[in-house]
Coordinates of C-alpha atoms and ligand atoms in Angstrom, one line a residue:
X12 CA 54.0 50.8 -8.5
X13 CA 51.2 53.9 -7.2
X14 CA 48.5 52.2 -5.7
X15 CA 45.1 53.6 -3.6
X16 CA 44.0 52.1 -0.7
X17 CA 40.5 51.7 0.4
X18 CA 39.9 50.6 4.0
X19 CA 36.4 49.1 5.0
X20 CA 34.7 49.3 8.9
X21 CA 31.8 47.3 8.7
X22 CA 30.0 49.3 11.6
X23 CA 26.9 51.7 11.9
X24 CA 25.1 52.9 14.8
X25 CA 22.0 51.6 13.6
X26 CA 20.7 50.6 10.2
X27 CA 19.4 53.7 7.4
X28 CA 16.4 52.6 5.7
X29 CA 17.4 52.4 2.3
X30 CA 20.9 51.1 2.9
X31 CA 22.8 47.7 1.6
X32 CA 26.4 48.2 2.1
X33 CA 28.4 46.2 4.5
X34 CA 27.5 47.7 7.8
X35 CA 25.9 46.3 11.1
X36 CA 25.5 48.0 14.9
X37 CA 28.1 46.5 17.1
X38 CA 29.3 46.6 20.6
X39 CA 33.0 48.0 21.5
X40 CA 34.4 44.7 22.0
X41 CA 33.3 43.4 18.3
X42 CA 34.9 46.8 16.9
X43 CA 38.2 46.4 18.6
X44 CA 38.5 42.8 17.5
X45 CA 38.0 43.6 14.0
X46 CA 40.6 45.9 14.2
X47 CA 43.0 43.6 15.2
X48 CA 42.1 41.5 12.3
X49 CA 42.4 44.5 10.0
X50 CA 45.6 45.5 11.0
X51 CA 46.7 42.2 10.4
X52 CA 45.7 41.9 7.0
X53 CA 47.1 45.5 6.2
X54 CA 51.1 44.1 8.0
X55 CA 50.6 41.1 5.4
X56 CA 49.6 43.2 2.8
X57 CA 52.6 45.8 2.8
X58 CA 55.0 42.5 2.5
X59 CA 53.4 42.0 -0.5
X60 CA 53.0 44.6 -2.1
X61 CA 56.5 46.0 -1.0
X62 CA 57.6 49.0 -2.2
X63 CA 54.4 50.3 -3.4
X64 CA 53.5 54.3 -3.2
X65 CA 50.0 55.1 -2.3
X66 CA 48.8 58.0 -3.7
X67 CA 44.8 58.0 -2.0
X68 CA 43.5 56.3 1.2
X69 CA 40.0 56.6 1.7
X70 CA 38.5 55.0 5.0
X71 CA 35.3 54.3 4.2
X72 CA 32.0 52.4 5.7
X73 CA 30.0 51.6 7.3
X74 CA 30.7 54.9 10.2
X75 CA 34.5 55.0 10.5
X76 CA 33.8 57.6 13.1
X77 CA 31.8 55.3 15.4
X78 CA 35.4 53.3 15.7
X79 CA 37.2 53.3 19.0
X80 CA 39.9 55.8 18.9
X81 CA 42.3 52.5 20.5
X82 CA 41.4 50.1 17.4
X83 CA 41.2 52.9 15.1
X84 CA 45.3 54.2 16.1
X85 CA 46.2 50.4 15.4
X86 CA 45.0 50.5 11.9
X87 CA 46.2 53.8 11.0
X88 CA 49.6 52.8 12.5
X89 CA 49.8 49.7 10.2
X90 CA 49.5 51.4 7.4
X91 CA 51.7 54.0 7.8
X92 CA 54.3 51.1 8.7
X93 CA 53.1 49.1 5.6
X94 CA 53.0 51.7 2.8
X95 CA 54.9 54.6 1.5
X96 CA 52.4 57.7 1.0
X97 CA 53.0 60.2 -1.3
X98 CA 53.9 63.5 -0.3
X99 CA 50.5 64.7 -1.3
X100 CA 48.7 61.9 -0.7
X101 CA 45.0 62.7 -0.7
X102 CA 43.5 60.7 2.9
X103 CA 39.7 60.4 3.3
X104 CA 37.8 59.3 5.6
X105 CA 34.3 59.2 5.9
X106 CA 32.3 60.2 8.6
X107 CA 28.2 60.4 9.7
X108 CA 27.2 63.5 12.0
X109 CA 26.4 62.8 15.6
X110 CA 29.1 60.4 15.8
X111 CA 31.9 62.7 15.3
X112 CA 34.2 63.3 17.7
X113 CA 37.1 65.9 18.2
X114 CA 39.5 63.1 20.0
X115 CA 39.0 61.0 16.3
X116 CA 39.2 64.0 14.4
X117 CA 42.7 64.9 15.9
X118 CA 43.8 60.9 15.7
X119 CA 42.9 60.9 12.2
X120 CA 44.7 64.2 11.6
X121 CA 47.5 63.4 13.2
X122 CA 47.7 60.1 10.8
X123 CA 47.5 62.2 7.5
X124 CA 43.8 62.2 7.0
X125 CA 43.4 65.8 5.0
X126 CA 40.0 65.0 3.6
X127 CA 36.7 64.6 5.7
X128 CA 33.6 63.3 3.8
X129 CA 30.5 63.9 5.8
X130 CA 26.6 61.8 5.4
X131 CA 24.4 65.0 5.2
X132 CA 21.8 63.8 3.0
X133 CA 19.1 66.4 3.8
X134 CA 18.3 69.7 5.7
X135 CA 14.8 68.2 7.1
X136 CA 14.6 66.3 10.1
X137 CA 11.3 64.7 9.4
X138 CA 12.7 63.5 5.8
X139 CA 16.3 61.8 8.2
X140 CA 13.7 60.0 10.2
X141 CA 12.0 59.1 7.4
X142 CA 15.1 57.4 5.8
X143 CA 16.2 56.0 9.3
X144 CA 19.2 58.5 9.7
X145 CA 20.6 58.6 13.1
X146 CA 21.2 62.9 13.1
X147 CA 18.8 65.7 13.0
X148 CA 20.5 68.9 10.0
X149 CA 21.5 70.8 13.4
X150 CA 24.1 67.7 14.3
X151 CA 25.1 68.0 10.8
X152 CA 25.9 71.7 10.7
X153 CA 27.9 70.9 14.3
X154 CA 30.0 68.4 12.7
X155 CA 31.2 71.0 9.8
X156 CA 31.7 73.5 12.6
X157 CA 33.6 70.9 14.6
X158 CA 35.9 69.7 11.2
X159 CA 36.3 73.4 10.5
X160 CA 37.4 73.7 13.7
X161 CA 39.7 70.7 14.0
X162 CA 41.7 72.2 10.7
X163 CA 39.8 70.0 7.8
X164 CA 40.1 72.0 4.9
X165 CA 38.7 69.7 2.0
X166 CA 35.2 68.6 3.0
X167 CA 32.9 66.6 0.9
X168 CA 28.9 66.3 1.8
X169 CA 27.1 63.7 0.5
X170 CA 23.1 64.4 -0.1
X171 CA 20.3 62.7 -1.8
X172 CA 17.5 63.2 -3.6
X173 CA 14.5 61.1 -4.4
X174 CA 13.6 60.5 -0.8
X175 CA 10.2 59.2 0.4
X176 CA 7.7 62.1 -0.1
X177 CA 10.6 64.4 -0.6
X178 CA 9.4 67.8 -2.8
X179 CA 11.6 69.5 -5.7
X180 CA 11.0 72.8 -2.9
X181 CA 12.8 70.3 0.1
X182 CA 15.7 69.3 -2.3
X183 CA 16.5 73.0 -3.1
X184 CA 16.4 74.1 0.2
X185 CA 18.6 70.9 0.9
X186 CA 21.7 72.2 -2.0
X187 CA 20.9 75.7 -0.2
X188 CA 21.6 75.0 2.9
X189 CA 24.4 72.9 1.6
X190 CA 25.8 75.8 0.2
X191 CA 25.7 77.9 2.9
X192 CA 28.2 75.4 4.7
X193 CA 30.8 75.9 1.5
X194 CA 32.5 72.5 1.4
X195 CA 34.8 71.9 -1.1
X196 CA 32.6 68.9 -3.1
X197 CA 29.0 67.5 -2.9
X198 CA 27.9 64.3 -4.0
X199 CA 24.5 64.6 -4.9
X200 CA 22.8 61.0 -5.4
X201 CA 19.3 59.8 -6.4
X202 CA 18.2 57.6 -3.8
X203 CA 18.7 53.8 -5.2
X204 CA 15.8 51.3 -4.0
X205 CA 17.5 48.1 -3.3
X206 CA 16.0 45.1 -2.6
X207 CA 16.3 43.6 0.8
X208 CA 16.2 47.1 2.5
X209 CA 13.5 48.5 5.1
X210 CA 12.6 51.5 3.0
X211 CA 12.2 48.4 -0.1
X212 CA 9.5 47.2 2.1
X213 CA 7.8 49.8 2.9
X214 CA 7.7 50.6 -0.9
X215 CA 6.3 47.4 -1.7
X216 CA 4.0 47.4 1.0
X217 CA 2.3 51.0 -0.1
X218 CA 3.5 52.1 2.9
X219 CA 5.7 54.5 1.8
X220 CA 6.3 56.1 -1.6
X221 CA 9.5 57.8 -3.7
X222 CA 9.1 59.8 -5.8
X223 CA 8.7 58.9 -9.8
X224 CA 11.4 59.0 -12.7
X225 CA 10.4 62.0 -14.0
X226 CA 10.4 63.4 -10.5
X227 CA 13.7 62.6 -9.3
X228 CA 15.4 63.7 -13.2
X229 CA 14.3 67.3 -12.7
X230 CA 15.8 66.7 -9.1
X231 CA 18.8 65.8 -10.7
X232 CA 18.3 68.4 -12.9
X233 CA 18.1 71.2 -10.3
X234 CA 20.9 69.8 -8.2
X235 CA 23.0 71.2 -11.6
X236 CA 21.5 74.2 -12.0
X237 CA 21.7 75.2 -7.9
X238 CA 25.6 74.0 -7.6
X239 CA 27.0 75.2 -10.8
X240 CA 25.4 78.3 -10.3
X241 CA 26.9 78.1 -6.6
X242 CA 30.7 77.4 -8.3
X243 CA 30.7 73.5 -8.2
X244 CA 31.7 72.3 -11.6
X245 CA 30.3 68.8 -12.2
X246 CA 32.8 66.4 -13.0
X247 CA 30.6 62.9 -12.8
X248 CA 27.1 62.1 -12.9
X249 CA 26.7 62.8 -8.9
X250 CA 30.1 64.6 -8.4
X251 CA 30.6 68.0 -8.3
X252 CA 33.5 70.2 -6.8
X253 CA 35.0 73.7 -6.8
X254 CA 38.6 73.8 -8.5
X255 CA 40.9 71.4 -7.7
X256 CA 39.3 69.8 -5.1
X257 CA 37.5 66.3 -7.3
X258 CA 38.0 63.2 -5.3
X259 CA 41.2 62.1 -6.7
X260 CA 40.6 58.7 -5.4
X261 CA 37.1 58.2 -6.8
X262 CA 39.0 59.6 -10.6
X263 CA 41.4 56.9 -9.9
X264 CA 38.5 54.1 -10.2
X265 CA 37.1 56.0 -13.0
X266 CA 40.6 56.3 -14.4
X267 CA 41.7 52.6 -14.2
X268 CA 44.1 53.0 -10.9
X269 CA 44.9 50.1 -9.3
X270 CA 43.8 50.1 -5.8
X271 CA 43.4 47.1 -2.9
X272 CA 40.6 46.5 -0.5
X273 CA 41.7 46.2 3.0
X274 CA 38.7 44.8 5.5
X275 CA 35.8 42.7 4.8
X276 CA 33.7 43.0 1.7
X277 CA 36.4 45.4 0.5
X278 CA 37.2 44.8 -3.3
X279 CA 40.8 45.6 -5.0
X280 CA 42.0 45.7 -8.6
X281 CA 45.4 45.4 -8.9
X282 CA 48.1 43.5 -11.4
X283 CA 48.6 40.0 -12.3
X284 CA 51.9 38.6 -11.6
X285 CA 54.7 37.9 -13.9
X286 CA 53.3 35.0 -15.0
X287 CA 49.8 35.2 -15.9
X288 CA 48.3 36.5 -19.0
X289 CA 45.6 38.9 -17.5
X290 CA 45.2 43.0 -17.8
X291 CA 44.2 43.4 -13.6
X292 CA 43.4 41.1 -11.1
X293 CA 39.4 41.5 -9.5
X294 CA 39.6 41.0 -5.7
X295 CA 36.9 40.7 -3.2
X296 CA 36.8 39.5 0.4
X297 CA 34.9 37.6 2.6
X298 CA 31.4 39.3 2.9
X299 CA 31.0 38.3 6.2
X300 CA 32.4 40.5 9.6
X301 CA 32.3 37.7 11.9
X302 CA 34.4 35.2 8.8
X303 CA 36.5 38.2 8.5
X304 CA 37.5 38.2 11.7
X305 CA 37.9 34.5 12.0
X306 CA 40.1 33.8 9.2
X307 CA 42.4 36.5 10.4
X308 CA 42.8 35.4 13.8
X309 CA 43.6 32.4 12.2
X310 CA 46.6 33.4 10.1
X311 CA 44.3 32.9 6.7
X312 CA 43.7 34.9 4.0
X313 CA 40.4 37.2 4.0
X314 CA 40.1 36.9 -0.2
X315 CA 37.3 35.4 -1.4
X316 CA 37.4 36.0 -4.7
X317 CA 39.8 36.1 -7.2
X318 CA 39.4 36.8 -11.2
X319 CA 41.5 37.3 -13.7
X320 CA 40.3 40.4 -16.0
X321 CA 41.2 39.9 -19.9
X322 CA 42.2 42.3 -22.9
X323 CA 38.5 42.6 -23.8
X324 CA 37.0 43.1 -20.4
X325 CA 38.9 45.6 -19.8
X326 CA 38.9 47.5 -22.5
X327 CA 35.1 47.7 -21.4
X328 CA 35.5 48.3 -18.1
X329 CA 38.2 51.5 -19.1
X330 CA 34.7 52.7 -21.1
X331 CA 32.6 52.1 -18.4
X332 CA 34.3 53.7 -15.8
X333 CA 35.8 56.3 -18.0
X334 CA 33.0 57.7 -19.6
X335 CA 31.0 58.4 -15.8
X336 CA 32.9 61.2 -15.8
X337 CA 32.3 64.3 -18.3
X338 CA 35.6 64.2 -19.3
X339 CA 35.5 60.8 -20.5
X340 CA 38.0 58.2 -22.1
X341 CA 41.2 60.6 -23.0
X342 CA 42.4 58.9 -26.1
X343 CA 46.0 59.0 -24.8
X344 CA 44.8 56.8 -21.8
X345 CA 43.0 54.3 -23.9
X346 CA 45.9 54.2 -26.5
X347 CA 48.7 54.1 -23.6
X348 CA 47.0 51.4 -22.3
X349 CA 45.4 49.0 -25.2
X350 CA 48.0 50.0 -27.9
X351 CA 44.5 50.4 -30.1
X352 CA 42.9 53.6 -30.6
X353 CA 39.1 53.6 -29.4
X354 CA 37.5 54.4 -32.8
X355 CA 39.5 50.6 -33.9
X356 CA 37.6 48.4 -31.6
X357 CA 34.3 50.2 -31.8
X358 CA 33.9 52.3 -34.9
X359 CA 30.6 51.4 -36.0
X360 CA 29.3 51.5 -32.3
X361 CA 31.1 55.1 -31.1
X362 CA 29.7 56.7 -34.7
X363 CA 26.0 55.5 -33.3
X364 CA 27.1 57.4 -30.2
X365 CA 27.5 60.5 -32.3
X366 CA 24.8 60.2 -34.1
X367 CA 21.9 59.5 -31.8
X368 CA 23.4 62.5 -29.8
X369 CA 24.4 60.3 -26.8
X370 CA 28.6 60.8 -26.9
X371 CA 30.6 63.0 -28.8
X372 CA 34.6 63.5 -29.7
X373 CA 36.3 65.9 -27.4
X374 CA 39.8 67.3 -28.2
X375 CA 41.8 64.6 -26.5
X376 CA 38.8 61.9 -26.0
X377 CA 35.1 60.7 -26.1
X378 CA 32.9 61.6 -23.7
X379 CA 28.9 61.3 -23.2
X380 CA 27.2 64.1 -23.8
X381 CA 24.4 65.2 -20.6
X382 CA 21.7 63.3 -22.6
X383 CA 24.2 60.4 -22.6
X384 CA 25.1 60.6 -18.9
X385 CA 21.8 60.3 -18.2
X386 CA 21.1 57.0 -20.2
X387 CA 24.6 55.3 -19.4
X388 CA 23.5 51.9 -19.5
X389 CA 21.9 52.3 -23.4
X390 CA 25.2 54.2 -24.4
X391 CA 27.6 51.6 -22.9
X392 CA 24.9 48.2 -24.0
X393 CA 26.0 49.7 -27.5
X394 CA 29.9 49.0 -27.0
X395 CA 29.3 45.5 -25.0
X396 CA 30.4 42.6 -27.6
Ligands
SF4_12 S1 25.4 55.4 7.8 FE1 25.8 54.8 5.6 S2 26.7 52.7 5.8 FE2 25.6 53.2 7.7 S3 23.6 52.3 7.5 FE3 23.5 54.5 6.9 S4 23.8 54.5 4.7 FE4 24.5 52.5 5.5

């Protein structure tokens, strides 16, 4: 069996306005800990899943980079012991600019990590503050020099757009500057307003204000123009990369890989056993560092959720991942995998597609076409049953 792996750290320096992912500041000593508890669950894990080839790793957070070089070494070392990687496995990690470090850069390296992914987000220090980052664009443009440096020869940025009181003039000199830096893939992403942030507060409270739909789609809009003119091709809604260089391990969630969660709050998809009459198997865990921890001290198990995905769910979910990307479903995929041709389980519903201009029949698939990309949730509402 080919598997990904995703591995979670839980830990940020401080807090970004907008942000709801798993992530917390924390001292040394909680850091270490928790990477005893992760390499713990990722020893238990290779016994079970014995024999499996990983073909992605992606180290992801929270700020991997703000881990301890000593607890960091322990994790990477399980997993190497744990898992077979593919010859040309693709190895993330992501990392935010003034926490990088050459020491963890050369660690990382010297554990197979060939891909860097960096938290840019924009070229103006007042609109960082603004959103709570912890690094001026200078610290940013340091830590591509330093990766450069180190021998990182896939880099990813991630930027946003529809920042508070950001201009269409700020977001273009933003992809500029970008650019300038020639990483290999940028994730461009419209800024999400999620309840139970800062920055949703300040919103609410007229504090502080994004800005509007129409606003942030010519935004999006102009992040398309800027990069493809720039060589990027688009390959997602946010995703765009030169040649050869799309995150393999983010196509492999779009694509229906199976991949496990390692670390709290991570989520995995993988197969059911023998026995049960499921397509995948949805699992989270435990949401909660501190539980995380605790339960693996304790010889338990961090999953804290476990549910069995049917025939028709995921047939959905291979529509719903698949057709984020602007290649879409391949027929041969769907087929391979269903034994049923798209067009049979939703003729009527893929037809409407066509006609309102939303999706459209490729050579080998269905895709959505840029007006469908951009109203996702209408075009898949049409195929939920
Ligand atoms: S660095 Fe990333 S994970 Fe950490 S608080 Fe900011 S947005 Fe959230």
């Amino acid at each position: 069996m080919v598997l990904q792996l995703y591995v979670h750290f839980p830990f940020c320096k401080a807090k970004c306005f907008y942000c709801d992912f798993c992530s917390h500041p924390a001292g040394q000593e909680e850091m270490l800990r928790y990477c005893a508890a992760l390499e713990k669950e990722i020893l238990s894990a290779g016994k079970k899943w014995i024999g499996a080839e990983v073909s992605t790793v992606f180290i992801g957070g929270g700020t991997p980079s703000l881990v301890p070089e000593e607890g960091m070494e322990r994790v990477l070392r399980a997993m190497k012991s744990s898992f077979a990687f593919r010859p040309d496995v693709e190895f993330t990690s992501e990392a935010n600019p003034g926490t990088l470090r050459e020491n963890w850069l050369e660690l990382m390296q010297r554990y197979g990590m060939n891909r860097l992914s960096l938290g840019v987000q924009a070229a103006q220090d007042a609109l960082l503050k603004r959103i709570g980052r912890i690094h001026t664009f200078a610290e940013a443009r340091q830590a591509v020099e330093m990766a450069r440096r180190s021998g990182i020869r896939n880099l990813n940025m991630d930027l946003m757009f529809g920042l508070p009181g950001q201009s269409a003039g700020e977001w273009r000199e933003t992809l500029d500057a970008a650019c300038h830096m020639e990483p290999e893939h940028i994730s461009a992403y419209s800024l999400i307003l999620e309840e139970n942030t800062r920055l949703f507060d300040m919103v609410e409270r007229g504090q502080i204000s994004v800005p509007d739909d129409d606003a942030a789609a010519e935004m999006y809009s102009l992040a398309r123009e800027v990069l493809t003119a720039k060589g990027y091709s688009q390959y997602e809604i946010s995703n765009y990369a030169r040649e050869g260089k799309r995150c393999r391990h983010n196509v492999g969630y779009w694509q229906g890989a199976y991949y496990l969660g390692l670390g709290v709050n991570a989520h995995g998809m993988m197969p059911p056993a023998r026995e049960e009459d499921a397509r995948w198997i949805r699992l989270a865990n435990v949401e909660d560092t501190g539980e995380y921890i605790r339960r693996m001290e304790a010889g338990e198990d961090a999953c804290a959720l476990r549910e069995a995905i049917g025939e028709e769910e995921a047939m959905f979910e291979t529509m719903m991942l698949g057709l984020r990307m602007n290649d879409g479903v391949q027929s041969s995929l769907f087929t391979g995998r269903f034994g049923r041709a798209m067009e049979q389980v939703w003729p009527d519903e893929l037809e409407s597609l066509v006609r309102d201009g939303l999706g459209m029949w490729t050579g080998g698939g269905f895709r959505l076409t840029d007006k469908g990309l951009l109203m996702q949730n209408e075009a898949l509402l049409r195929l939920m049953k």
